[in-house]
Amino acid sequence: MENNRSSWGSNLGFLLAAIGSAVGLGNIWGFPYKMGKCGGFVFLIVYLLLAIFVGMIIMVSELAVGRKTKLSPIDAYQKVSKKFSWIGWLATIAPYLIMTFYTVLGGYCLQYIALNMTKLSFGNEAVNMTGGDIFGAMLTTPLGCVVFTILFIIICMVIVQGGVSGGIEKFNKVGMPALFVMLLIIIVRSLTLPHAAEGLKFMFVPGYAVKAGFIEAQPNLVSVLGTAGGQMFFSLSLAMGAILTYGSYLSKEENLVKNSVIIVFSDTLIALMAGIAVIPAAVANGIAQGTPVGQIKLGGPNLLFVTLQDVFTNMGKLGPLFGVIFYVLVLIAAISSAISLMETIAAHWIDKDLAKGENDTRKSRVFTVSLLILIGAVLVAADGLGSNFSPASLLGISTVPTFLDCFLDFFDCWSEGIAMPLGAMLMALMIGWEVGPDLVLDEVAHGDPSEGFKKFFRFCVKFVVPIVMAFVLAGQMIDFFGGNQMIWYAVSVIALVVFWIIAGTGKKAE
Ligand code: TRP
């Protein structure tokens, strides 16, 4: 069976694919606006600490479990753990839920590329509307959103059908360098706008966000921790099977620790670069238009599809060209991430077929998975972020917690909000207390980790990761469900304690 299983063409190909999975809308959209919401510099520091002490640990663990078992998540966890074998299901359903909205956002990117191409060809006045009007008009035209979502799904499907090295690796080998160059072009353009320095100060000068009036007050540390933690996991593609699946195609010779460091570093670098491309441009444009600093919109979906579109429109004749470059860049980032999620889901059935001796089922399996994704995605695309209908309106509820706002939030809540922090917490408990850290360290040992790394890994996986994840879980539940914060802290702590006891007691798995 193993002989027929897919594998990467080279370690560089794997790295580019893993970086492609990591670098996505989370970096280019989520990172800048969450940094904006959480007071700039403080967020950055918390994010970096979490990436080193938590992200790195889970990254190494997922790669190790994937490569050791050479299986997709459901079977991999079943093989490794007795008590937590069901984490694999979390790690397969969550990518499905993410795909239902990720593909819709990919469709929006396609629409914005078309929009800026129109402006480029026929003059800026061809679509003489503000970014806000354009976004609103797009959301209330469900047909267009559905059509472009389907187009995006087809693009991803064709790439994944091409295979691990023939499709995914090939796309990333061209896409990632192209993305990097385009990002540099946008950074140069953004930083040469008048008043761009204000945006840089917002990002890098401690306390400046509050002093200059961008936000009213510095949010408390626990809420920064929750936001930064959620962002870091999403951005690194962790705890949802994607990295595990990519690791399962990796050759035994490669050094997992070194690879993890490269992936975490690159993802963080691109997130920072995206921040430097986006925030100064948004701030500069706001100031030039006479908008008071506190009202420059750096948060939410508005940043990417309203504020930045205004930036490109106000740049004059060449603006639409930068618009095309920017939205193509975002599109590449979205595709490279979406294909990792699609592969994670499809790999389960492809592996099952291989075990039965059926070798050529990739194309049909990926097609079926794409259809399944389409079902959820049509709901998300048609509701237009709640402009047309929402889970709440369908249920006939009027005042609603965030998770019933629109189908995007609904699917996001169960995947990013619950499955991801819970999955990461359980994985750390499983490795730290049930099967023991040596399962990972022995697999890593093909690249022979130092004693220092072993100590660091054991300590983090046993204590730091589970405790931090409980905070992240609480933070997410507070965001999505609202109500009394103490209830959600209590729920998280109880979950942590119960699973910790389960992991640490009774018969050890062999
Ligand atoms: N990391 C991607 C982003 O930043 C999204 C993504 C791709 C993802 N694969 C994932 C998130 C797996 C969680 C798990 O946009």
Short mmCIF file of C-alpha atoms and ligand atoms in Angstrom, two decimals:
data_model
loop_
_atom_site.label_atom_id
_atom_site.label_comp_id
_atom_site.label_asym_id
_atom_site.label_seq_id
_atom_site.Cartn_x
_atom_site.Cartn_y
_atom_site.Cartn_z
CA MET A 1 0.00 0.00 0.00
CA GLU A 2 2.70 2.48 1.01
CA ASN A 3 4.39 2.27 -2.34
CA ASN A 4 1.39 3.70 -4.09
CA ARG A 5 0.77 6.45 -1.59
CA SER A 6 1.52 9.98 -2.81
CA SER A 7 4.66 11.80 -1.74
CA TRP A 8 6.35 15.15 -2.31
CA GLY A 9 8.87 15.57 -5.11
CA SER A 10 11.36 17.29 -2.80
CA ASN A 11 11.69 18.85 0.64
CA LEU A 12 11.57 22.31 -0.95
CA GLY A 13 8.32 21.34 -2.65
CA PHE A 14 6.92 20.24 0.70
CA LEU A 15 8.05 23.46 2.37
CA LEU A 16 6.46 25.66 -0.28
CA ALA A 17 3.24 23.67 -0.06
CA ALA A 18 3.16 23.87 3.75
CA ILE A 19 3.95 27.58 3.64
CA GLY A 20 1.23 27.89 1.00
CA SER A 21 -1.22 26.19 3.33
CA ALA A 22 -0.23 28.50 6.15
CA VAL A 23 -0.15 31.74 4.16
CA GLY A 24 -3.72 32.60 3.35
CA LEU A 25 -6.54 35.00 4.10
CA GLY A 26 -5.56 34.65 7.73
CA ASN A 27 -2.27 36.43 7.05
CA ILE A 28 -3.35 39.05 4.59
CA TRP A 29 -6.69 39.91 6.06
CA GLY A 30 -7.00 38.50 9.57
CA PHE A 31 -3.57 39.42 10.92
CA PRO A 32 -3.66 43.15 10.04
CA TYR A 33 -7.17 43.71 11.31
CA LYS A 34 -6.76 41.71 14.51
CA MET A 35 -3.56 43.60 15.14
CA GLY A 36 -5.61 46.75 14.60
CA LYS A 37 -8.31 45.67 17.02
CA CYS A 38 -5.87 44.60 19.72
CA GLY A 39 -3.76 47.72 19.88
CA GLY A 40 -0.95 47.02 17.44
CA PHE A 41 2.34 46.36 19.16
CA VAL A 42 1.08 44.38 22.18
CA PHE A 43 -0.71 41.98 19.88
CA LEU A 44 2.48 41.46 17.89
CA ILE A 45 4.49 40.49 20.96
CA VAL A 46 1.84 38.10 22.28
CA TYR A 47 1.50 36.58 18.82
CA LEU A 48 5.24 35.95 18.50
CA LEU A 49 5.47 34.32 21.94
CA LEU A 50 2.52 32.06 21.14
CA ALA A 51 3.99 31.09 17.77
CA ILE A 52 7.22 29.97 19.45
CA PHE A 53 5.85 28.25 22.57
CA VAL A 54 2.62 26.81 21.20
CA GLY A 55 2.56 26.94 17.40
CA MET A 56 5.99 25.36 16.95
CA ILE A 57 5.13 22.51 19.33
CA ILE A 58 1.89 21.59 17.57
CA MET A 59 3.54 21.97 14.17
CA VAL A 60 6.31 19.49 15.05
CA SER A 61 3.76 17.14 16.63
CA GLU A 62 1.42 17.12 13.66
CA LEU A 63 4.22 16.57 11.17
CA ALA A 64 5.57 13.73 13.32
CA VAL A 65 2.22 11.96 13.73
CA GLY A 66 1.57 12.31 10.00
CA ARG A 67 4.93 11.02 8.91
CA LYS A 68 5.08 8.23 11.48
CA THR A 69 1.69 6.78 10.53
CA LYS A 70 1.73 7.74 6.84
CA LEU A 71 -2.04 8.10 7.15
CA SER A 72 -4.66 10.82 6.89
CA PRO A 73 -6.01 12.27 10.18
CA ILE A 74 -8.87 9.88 11.03
CA ASP A 75 -6.76 6.74 10.68
CA ALA A 76 -3.63 8.39 12.02
CA TYR A 77 -5.20 9.30 15.36
CA GLN A 78 -6.86 5.90 15.58
CA LYS A 79 -3.50 4.27 15.21
CA VAL A 80 -1.71 6.48 17.70
CA SER A 81 -4.20 6.94 20.50
CA LYS A 82 -6.71 4.79 22.35
CA LYS A 83 -8.45 7.52 24.31
CA PHE A 84 -8.42 10.35 21.79
CA SER A 85 -8.80 8.49 18.52
CA TRP A 86 -11.76 10.72 17.69
CA ILE A 87 -9.58 13.85 17.33
CA GLY A 88 -9.11 12.70 13.73
CA TRP A 89 -12.79 13.29 13.08
CA LEU A 90 -12.53 16.83 14.45
CA ALA A 91 -9.53 17.28 12.16
CA THR A 92 -11.50 16.20 9.10
CA ILE A 93 -14.87 17.84 9.71
CA ALA A 94 -13.32 21.19 10.68
CA PRO A 95 -11.54 21.61 7.30
CA TYR A 96 -14.88 20.94 5.64
CA LEU A 97 -16.57 23.68 7.67
CA ILE A 98 -13.72 26.09 6.94
CA MET A 99 -13.97 25.35 3.24
CA THR A 100 -17.66 26.33 3.17
CA PHE A 101 -16.70 29.95 3.75
CA TYR A 102 -13.10 30.05 2.59
CA THR A 103 -14.26 29.29 -0.96
CA VAL A 104 -16.80 32.13 -0.81
CA LEU A 105 -14.06 34.57 0.19
CA GLY A 106 -11.97 33.18 -2.67
CA GLY A 107 -14.93 33.97 -4.93
CA TYR A 108 -14.98 37.57 -3.62
CA CYS A 109 -11.31 37.88 -4.62
CA LEU A 110 -12.16 36.75 -8.15
CA GLN A 111 -14.90 39.38 -8.28
CA TYR A 112 -12.54 42.13 -7.10
CA ILE A 113 -9.97 41.13 -9.71
CA ALA A 114 -12.67 41.43 -12.37
CA LEU A 115 -13.76 44.79 -10.93
CA ASN A 116 -10.27 46.27 -11.05
CA MET A 117 -9.66 44.88 -14.52
CA THR A 118 -12.81 46.66 -15.65
CA LYS A 119 -11.59 49.90 -14.11
CA LEU A 120 -8.18 49.41 -15.69
CA SER A 121 -9.66 48.88 -19.14
CA PHE A 122 -12.42 51.44 -19.15
CA GLY A 123 -11.21 54.05 -16.66
CA ASN A 124 -11.81 54.42 -12.95
CA GLU A 125 -15.20 55.99 -13.64
CA ALA A 126 -16.40 52.77 -15.29
CA VAL A 127 -17.47 51.70 -11.83
CA ASN A 128 -17.93 54.99 -10.08
CA MET A 129 -18.82 53.75 -6.60
CA THR A 130 -17.19 53.82 -3.19
CA GLY A 131 -15.68 50.64 -1.77
CA GLY A 132 -18.60 50.41 0.64
CA ASP A 133 -21.18 50.63 -2.14
CA ILE A 134 -19.33 48.05 -4.22
CA PHE A 135 -19.11 45.59 -1.36
CA GLY A 136 -22.76 46.10 -0.45
CA ALA A 137 -23.87 45.64 -4.06
CA MET A 138 -21.83 42.46 -4.37
CA LEU A 139 -23.26 40.95 -1.20
CA THR A 140 -26.83 41.63 -2.25
CA THR A 141 -26.28 39.94 -5.62
CA PRO A 142 -26.28 36.28 -4.55
CA LEU A 143 -26.11 34.89 -8.07
CA GLY A 144 -22.70 36.46 -8.76
CA CYS A 145 -21.34 35.32 -5.41
CA VAL A 146 -22.51 31.76 -6.00
CA VAL A 147 -21.10 31.64 -9.55
CA PHE A 148 -17.67 32.92 -8.47
CA THR A 149 -17.63 30.57 -5.49
CA ILE A 150 -18.20 27.67 -7.87
CA LEU A 151 -15.39 28.94 -10.07
CA PHE A 152 -13.04 29.08 -7.10
CA ILE A 153 -13.99 25.53 -6.04
CA ILE A 154 -13.34 24.28 -9.59
CA ILE A 155 -9.86 25.85 -9.62
CA CYS A 156 -8.99 24.13 -6.33
CA MET A 157 -10.52 20.86 -7.46
CA VAL A 158 -8.44 20.72 -10.63
CA ILE A 159 -5.23 21.38 -8.70
CA VAL A 160 -5.93 18.73 -6.05
CA GLN A 161 -6.97 16.23 -8.70
CA GLY A 162 -3.51 16.75 -10.20
CA GLY A 163 -2.07 14.97 -7.15
CA VAL A 164 0.28 15.81 -4.29
CA SER A 165 3.42 16.49 -6.30
CA GLY A 166 1.77 16.90 -9.72
CA GLY A 167 -0.85 19.42 -8.58
CA ILE A 168 -0.39 20.88 -5.11
CA GLU A 169 3.41 21.05 -5.15
CA LYS A 170 3.51 22.42 -8.69
CA PHE A 171 1.03 25.19 -7.93
CA ASN A 172 2.92 26.31 -4.85
CA LYS A 173 6.30 26.28 -6.56
CA VAL A 174 5.08 28.99 -8.91
CA GLY A 175 2.47 30.60 -6.68
CA MET A 176 4.53 31.24 -3.56
CA PRO A 177 7.43 33.12 -5.23
CA ALA A 178 4.89 35.08 -7.30
CA LEU A 179 2.96 36.00 -4.17
CA PHE A 180 6.15 37.21 -2.49
CA VAL A 181 7.10 39.48 -5.39
CA MET A 182 3.59 40.94 -5.64
CA LEU A 183 3.54 41.60 -1.92
CA LEU A 184 6.82 43.52 -2.23
CA ILE A 185 5.35 45.66 -5.01
CA ILE A 186 2.32 46.53 -2.88
CA ILE A 187 4.54 47.31 0.13
CA VAL A 188 6.63 49.77 -1.89
CA ARG A 189 3.50 51.46 -3.23
CA SER A 190 1.89 51.57 0.19
CA LEU A 191 4.90 53.01 2.02
CA THR A 192 5.40 55.77 -0.56
CA LEU A 193 1.91 57.19 0.05
CA PRO A 194 1.88 60.43 2.05
CA HIS A 195 1.14 59.82 5.78
CA ALA A 196 2.09 56.13 5.51
CA ALA A 197 4.38 56.61 8.52
CA GLU A 198 1.33 56.97 10.78
CA GLY A 199 0.35 53.42 9.90
CA LEU A 200 3.83 52.12 10.67
CA LYS A 201 3.85 53.86 14.04
CA PHE A 202 0.49 52.28 14.77
CA MET A 203 2.01 48.87 14.17
CA PHE A 204 5.38 49.19 15.82
CA VAL A 205 5.32 51.95 18.45
CA PRO A 206 4.06 50.60 21.81
CA GLY A 207 0.98 52.47 23.01
CA TYR A 208 0.64 54.54 19.84
CA ALA A 209 -2.68 53.01 18.78
CA VAL A 210 -4.37 54.37 21.90
CA LYS A 211 -2.43 57.66 22.00
CA ALA A 212 -3.26 58.58 18.40
CA GLY A 213 -6.91 57.62 18.88
CA PHE A 214 -7.11 54.55 16.61
CA ILE A 215 -8.70 52.59 19.43
CA GLU A 216 -10.25 53.83 22.65
CA ALA A 217 -8.41 51.67 25.12
CA GLN A 218 -5.96 48.84 25.20
CA PRO A 219 -7.96 45.56 25.42
CA ASN A 220 -7.11 43.36 28.42
CA LEU A 221 -4.38 40.78 28.13
CA VAL A 222 -6.66 37.74 28.30
CA SER A 223 -8.68 38.93 25.36
CA VAL A 224 -5.49 39.69 23.40
CA LEU A 225 -4.31 36.18 24.25
CA GLY A 226 -7.55 34.66 22.94
CA THR A 227 -7.52 36.64 19.73
CA ALA A 228 -3.80 36.16 19.06
CA GLY A 229 -4.00 32.46 19.89
CA GLY A 230 -6.94 31.83 17.57
CA GLN A 231 -5.26 33.83 14.84
CA MET A 232 -1.95 32.01 15.24
CA PHE A 233 -3.55 28.55 14.95
CA PHE A 234 -5.63 29.48 11.97
CA SER A 235 -2.72 31.17 10.25
CA LEU A 236 -0.37 28.23 10.76
CA SER A 237 -3.09 25.79 9.55
CA LEU A 238 -2.76 23.91 12.83
CA ALA A 239 -5.04 21.46 14.62
CA MET A 240 -7.18 20.71 11.59
CA GLY A 241 -5.37 17.86 9.99
CA ALA A 242 -3.85 19.84 7.13
CA ILE A 243 -0.27 19.87 8.40
CA LEU A 244 -0.60 16.25 9.56
CA THR A 245 -1.73 15.23 6.08
CA TYR A 246 1.09 17.15 4.38
CA GLY A 247 3.54 15.58 6.84
CA SER A 248 2.28 12.11 5.91
CA TYR A 249 3.64 12.60 2.38
CA LEU A 250 7.10 13.61 3.63
CA SER A 251 10.18 11.42 3.33
CA LYS A 252 11.79 9.94 6.47
CA GLU A 253 15.06 11.71 5.77
CA GLU A 254 13.78 15.22 6.34
CA ASN A 255 14.34 17.14 9.56
CA LEU A 256 10.98 17.98 11.12
CA VAL A 257 12.24 20.57 13.59
CA LYS A 258 14.08 22.54 10.95
CA ASN A 259 11.11 22.36 8.62
CA SER A 260 8.76 23.56 11.36
CA VAL A 261 11.00 26.53 12.14
CA ILE A 262 11.04 27.50 8.47
CA ILE A 263 7.25 27.24 8.13
CA VAL A 264 6.49 29.20 11.31
CA PHE A 265 9.06 31.86 10.44
CA SER A 266 7.83 32.28 6.85
CA ASP A 267 4.18 32.46 7.83
CA THR A 268 4.89 35.09 10.46
CA LEU A 269 7.08 37.05 8.05
CA ILE A 270 4.33 37.12 5.41
CA ALA A 271 1.74 38.16 8.01
CA LEU A 272 3.97 41.06 9.07
CA MET A 273 4.66 42.01 5.46
CA ALA A 274 0.92 41.94 4.76
CA GLY A 275 0.42 44.22 7.76
CA ILE A 276 3.04 46.61 6.38
CA ALA A 277 1.36 46.51 2.96
CA VAL A 278 -2.18 47.00 4.20
CA ILE A 279 -2.27 49.13 7.36
CA PRO A 280 -0.14 52.11 6.23
CA ALA A 281 -2.11 52.26 2.96
CA ALA A 282 -5.44 52.22 4.78
CA VAL A 283 -4.30 54.84 7.28
CA ALA A 284 -2.67 57.06 4.64
CA ASN A 285 -5.76 56.99 2.47
CA GLY A 286 -8.03 57.76 5.42
CA ILE A 287 -5.92 60.76 6.45
CA ALA A 288 -5.72 62.04 2.87
CA GLN A 289 -9.52 61.83 2.61
CA GLY A 290 -9.87 63.79 5.85
CA THR A 291 -11.30 60.90 7.87
CA PRO A 292 -10.68 61.31 11.63
CA VAL A 293 -8.13 58.73 12.78
CA GLY A 294 -10.56 56.91 15.07
CA GLN A 295 -12.92 56.30 12.18
CA ILE A 296 -10.47 54.73 9.76
CA LYS A 297 -11.82 51.20 9.44
CA LEU A 298 -9.07 48.71 10.15
CA GLY A 299 -11.34 45.90 11.36
CA GLY A 300 -13.50 43.18 9.86
CA PRO A 301 -14.22 42.27 6.26
CA ASN A 302 -14.29 45.98 5.48
CA LEU A 303 -10.52 46.22 5.53
CA LEU A 304 -9.94 43.98 2.54
CA PHE A 305 -12.99 44.68 0.44
CA VAL A 306 -13.95 48.26 1.33
CA THR A 307 -11.03 50.23 2.73
CA LEU A 308 -8.40 48.81 0.37
CA GLN A 309 -10.62 49.11 -2.68
CA ASP A 310 -10.97 52.81 -1.81
CA VAL A 311 -7.19 53.04 -1.54
CA PHE A 312 -6.80 51.69 -5.08
CA THR A 313 -9.57 53.88 -6.47
CA ASN A 314 -8.01 57.01 -4.96
CA MET A 315 -4.59 56.21 -6.41
CA GLY A 316 -5.68 57.50 -9.81
CA LYS A 317 -5.00 55.90 -13.19
CA LEU A 318 -2.58 53.25 -11.99
CA GLY A 319 -4.71 52.40 -8.97
CA PRO A 320 -6.67 49.62 -10.67
CA LEU A 321 -3.40 48.00 -11.76
CA PHE A 322 -2.27 47.83 -8.13
CA GLY A 323 -5.76 46.60 -7.34
CA VAL A 324 -5.40 43.71 -9.78
CA ILE A 325 -1.96 42.82 -8.42
CA PHE A 326 -3.22 42.93 -4.85
CA TYR A 327 -6.33 40.83 -5.33
CA VAL A 328 -4.44 38.28 -7.47
CA LEU A 329 -1.98 37.99 -4.59
CA VAL A 330 -4.82 37.40 -2.15
CA LEU A 331 -6.32 34.87 -4.56
CA ILE A 332 -3.09 32.86 -4.75
CA ALA A 333 -2.89 32.87 -0.97
CA ALA A 334 -6.49 31.67 -0.75
CA ILE A 335 -6.03 28.90 -3.32
CA SER A 336 -2.84 27.57 -1.75
CA SER A 337 -4.63 27.28 1.60
CA ALA A 338 -7.90 25.93 0.24
CA ILE A 339 -6.15 23.09 -1.60
CA SER A 340 -4.56 21.94 1.66
CA LEU A 341 -7.98 21.74 3.27
CA MET A 342 -9.47 19.94 0.30
CA GLU A 343 -6.59 17.45 0.28
CA THR A 344 -7.04 16.79 4.02
CA ILE A 345 -10.68 15.78 3.52
CA ALA A 346 -10.14 13.77 0.33
CA ALA A 347 -7.06 11.96 1.68
CA HIS A 348 -9.24 9.95 4.06
CA TRP A 349 -11.08 8.21 1.21
CA ILE A 350 -8.07 8.02 -1.06
CA ASP A 351 -6.22 6.16 1.71
CA LYS A 352 -9.14 3.80 2.24
CA ASP A 353 -9.20 3.01 -1.48
CA LEU A 354 -5.47 2.41 -1.52
CA ALA A 355 -5.83 -0.06 1.34
CA LYS A 356 -8.33 -1.95 -0.78
CA GLY A 357 -5.87 -1.93 -3.66
CA GLU A 358 -7.72 0.67 -5.73
CA ASN A 359 -5.15 3.12 -7.01
CA ASP A 360 -6.87 5.54 -9.32
CA THR A 361 -9.65 7.05 -7.27
CA ARG A 362 -8.15 10.50 -6.54
CA LYS A 363 -10.03 12.32 -9.30
CA SER A 364 -13.44 10.96 -8.38
CA ARG A 365 -12.91 11.31 -4.62
CA VAL A 366 -11.82 14.94 -4.99
CA PHE A 367 -14.82 15.60 -7.20
CA THR A 368 -17.21 14.24 -4.55
CA VAL A 369 -15.53 16.28 -1.81
CA SER A 370 -15.84 19.40 -3.98
CA LEU A 371 -19.56 18.78 -4.40
CA LEU A 372 -20.00 18.38 -0.65
CA ILE A 373 -18.14 21.64 -0.07
CA LEU A 374 -20.34 23.33 -2.63
CA ILE A 375 -23.49 22.51 -0.66
CA GLY A 376 -22.34 24.45 2.40
CA ALA A 377 -20.64 27.13 0.32
CA VAL A 378 -23.83 27.98 -1.59
CA LEU A 379 -25.52 28.85 1.71
CA VAL A 380 -22.64 31.11 2.72
CA ALA A 381 -22.40 32.74 -0.71
CA ALA A 382 -26.13 33.34 -1.02
CA ASP A 383 -26.63 34.87 2.43
CA GLY A 384 -24.14 37.66 1.60
CA LEU A 385 -22.70 37.87 5.13
CA GLY A 386 -26.23 38.08 6.45
CA SER A 387 -27.48 40.77 4.01
CA ASN A 388 -30.03 38.44 2.42
CA PHE A 389 -30.75 35.91 5.15
CA SER A 390 -28.98 34.43 8.14
CA PRO A 391 -29.30 31.38 10.39
CA ALA A 392 -31.03 33.65 12.90
CA SER A 393 -33.57 34.99 10.40
CA LEU A 394 -34.31 31.46 9.19
CA LEU A 395 -34.88 30.39 12.78
CA GLY A 396 -36.99 33.48 13.41
CA ILE A 397 -34.78 34.80 16.23
CA SER A 398 -34.29 38.56 16.41
CA THR A 399 -31.52 39.44 18.87
CA VAL A 400 -28.66 37.10 18.27
CA PRO A 401 -25.22 36.03 19.41
CA THR A 402 -22.49 36.39 16.77
CA PHE A 403 -22.57 32.79 15.68
CA LEU A 404 -26.06 33.11 14.21
CA ASP A 405 -25.30 36.39 12.40
CA CYS A 406 -24.60 34.86 9.04
CA PHE A 407 -23.65 31.43 7.72
CA LEU A 408 -19.97 32.39 7.60
CA ASP A 409 -19.94 33.05 11.34
CA PHE A 410 -22.00 29.93 11.94
CA PHE A 411 -19.53 27.62 10.22
CA ASP A 412 -16.55 29.58 11.54
CA CYS A 413 -17.80 29.17 15.10
CA TRP A 414 -17.73 25.36 15.05
CA SER A 415 -14.45 25.10 13.18
CA GLU A 416 -12.16 27.95 14.17
CA GLY A 417 -14.03 28.68 17.39
CA ILE A 418 -14.46 25.23 18.89
CA ALA A 419 -12.85 22.38 16.93
CA MET A 420 -9.49 24.07 16.52
CA PRO A 421 -8.68 25.09 20.12
CA LEU A 422 -10.27 21.90 21.47
CA GLY A 423 -8.38 19.75 18.96
CA ALA A 424 -5.07 21.40 19.82
CA MET A 425 -5.68 21.04 23.55
CA LEU A 426 -6.56 17.36 23.17
CA MET A 427 -3.61 16.71 20.92
CA ALA A 428 -1.21 18.19 23.44
CA LEU A 429 -2.78 16.18 26.28
CA MET A 430 -2.65 13.03 24.19
CA ILE A 431 1.02 13.50 23.35
CA GLY A 432 2.07 14.89 26.70
CA TRP A 433 0.21 12.48 28.98
CA GLU A 434 -1.27 9.51 27.12
CA VAL A 435 1.25 8.32 24.56
CA GLY A 436 4.20 10.36 25.80
CA PRO A 437 6.33 13.02 24.06
CA ASP A 438 8.82 10.41 22.85
CA LEU A 439 6.40 9.34 20.16
CA VAL A 440 7.06 12.69 18.52
CA LEU A 441 10.69 13.03 19.57
CA ASP A 442 11.62 9.61 18.18
CA GLU A 443 10.07 10.47 14.85
CA VAL A 444 11.81 13.84 14.81
CA ALA A 445 15.06 12.08 15.64
CA HIS A 446 15.71 11.40 12.00
CA GLY A 447 16.99 14.93 12.17
CA ASP A 448 18.29 14.35 15.70
CA PRO A 449 16.92 17.12 17.95
CA SER A 450 19.22 18.59 20.58
CA GLU A 451 18.74 17.88 24.29
CA GLY A 452 17.63 21.49 24.70
CA PHE A 453 14.85 21.06 22.16
CA LYS A 454 13.70 17.83 23.81
CA LYS A 455 13.36 19.55 27.19
CA PHE A 456 11.61 22.51 25.63
CA PHE A 457 9.22 20.25 23.74
CA ARG A 458 8.33 18.08 26.76
CA PHE A 459 7.62 21.06 28.97
CA CYS A 460 5.54 22.93 26.38
CA VAL A 461 3.48 19.98 25.20
CA LYS A 462 2.66 18.86 28.75
CA PHE A 463 1.88 22.21 30.36
CA VAL A 464 2.07 25.33 28.22
CA VAL A 465 -0.01 24.23 25.24
CA PRO A 466 -3.00 22.72 27.11
CA ILE A 467 -3.31 25.69 29.46
CA VAL A 468 -2.95 28.31 26.72
CA MET A 469 -5.49 26.44 24.60
CA ALA A 470 -8.04 26.55 27.41
CA PHE A 471 -7.75 30.35 27.37
CA VAL A 472 -8.05 30.46 23.60
CA LEU A 473 -11.13 28.22 23.74
CA ALA A 474 -12.74 30.49 26.34
CA GLY A 475 -11.88 33.58 24.30
CA GLN A 476 -13.47 32.11 21.18
CA MET A 477 -16.64 31.06 22.99
CA ILE A 478 -16.99 34.53 24.52
CA ASP A 479 -16.64 36.05 21.05
CA PHE A 480 -19.12 33.75 19.35
CA PHE A 481 -21.72 33.09 22.04
CA GLY A 482 -21.52 36.20 24.22
CA GLY A 483 -23.28 36.18 27.59
CA ASN A 484 -21.48 35.83 30.91
CA GLN A 485 -17.74 35.48 30.37
CA MET A 486 -17.24 33.54 33.60
CA ILE A 487 -19.42 30.71 32.28
CA TRP A 488 -17.15 30.21 29.30
CA TYR A 489 -14.01 30.33 31.41
CA ALA A 490 -15.56 27.72 33.67
CA VAL A 491 -16.53 25.49 30.74
CA SER A 492 -12.98 25.66 29.34
CA VAL A 493 -11.31 24.93 32.65
CA ILE A 494 -13.64 22.00 33.33
CA ALA A 495 -12.91 20.61 29.84
CA LEU A 496 -9.18 21.01 30.47
CA VAL A 497 -9.28 19.24 33.83
CA VAL A 498 -11.51 16.38 32.67
CA PHE A 499 -9.45 15.63 29.56
CA TRP A 500 -6.22 16.01 31.50
CA ILE A 501 -7.38 13.38 33.98
CA ILE A 502 -8.51 11.07 31.16
CA ALA A 503 -5.17 11.47 29.38
CA GLY A 504 -3.04 10.93 32.45
CA THR A 505 -4.76 7.99 34.11
CA GLY A 506 -5.39 4.34 33.38
CA LYS A 507 -3.65 2.07 30.94
CA LYS A 508 -1.08 3.67 28.68
CA ALA A 509 -1.43 3.11 24.98
CA GLU A 510 1.33 0.95 23.60
N1 TRP B 1 -3.76 29.05 7.21
C1 TRP B 1 -4.73 29.54 6.29
C2 TRP B 1 -4.86 31.04 6.44
O1 TRP B 1 -4.10 31.66 7.12
C3 TRP B 1 -6.06 28.86 6.43
C4 TRP B 1 -5.95 27.39 6.52
C5 TRP B 1 -5.52 26.55 5.58
C6 TRP B 1 -6.17 26.60 7.66
N2 TRP B 1 -5.47 25.28 6.05
C7 TRP B 1 -5.87 25.29 7.31
C8 TRP B 1 -6.58 26.91 8.92
C9 TRP B 1 -5.96 24.27 8.24
C10 TRP B 1 -6.68 25.89 9.85
C11 TRP B 1 -6.35 24.59 9.51
O2 TRP B 1 -5.72 31.64 5.89
#
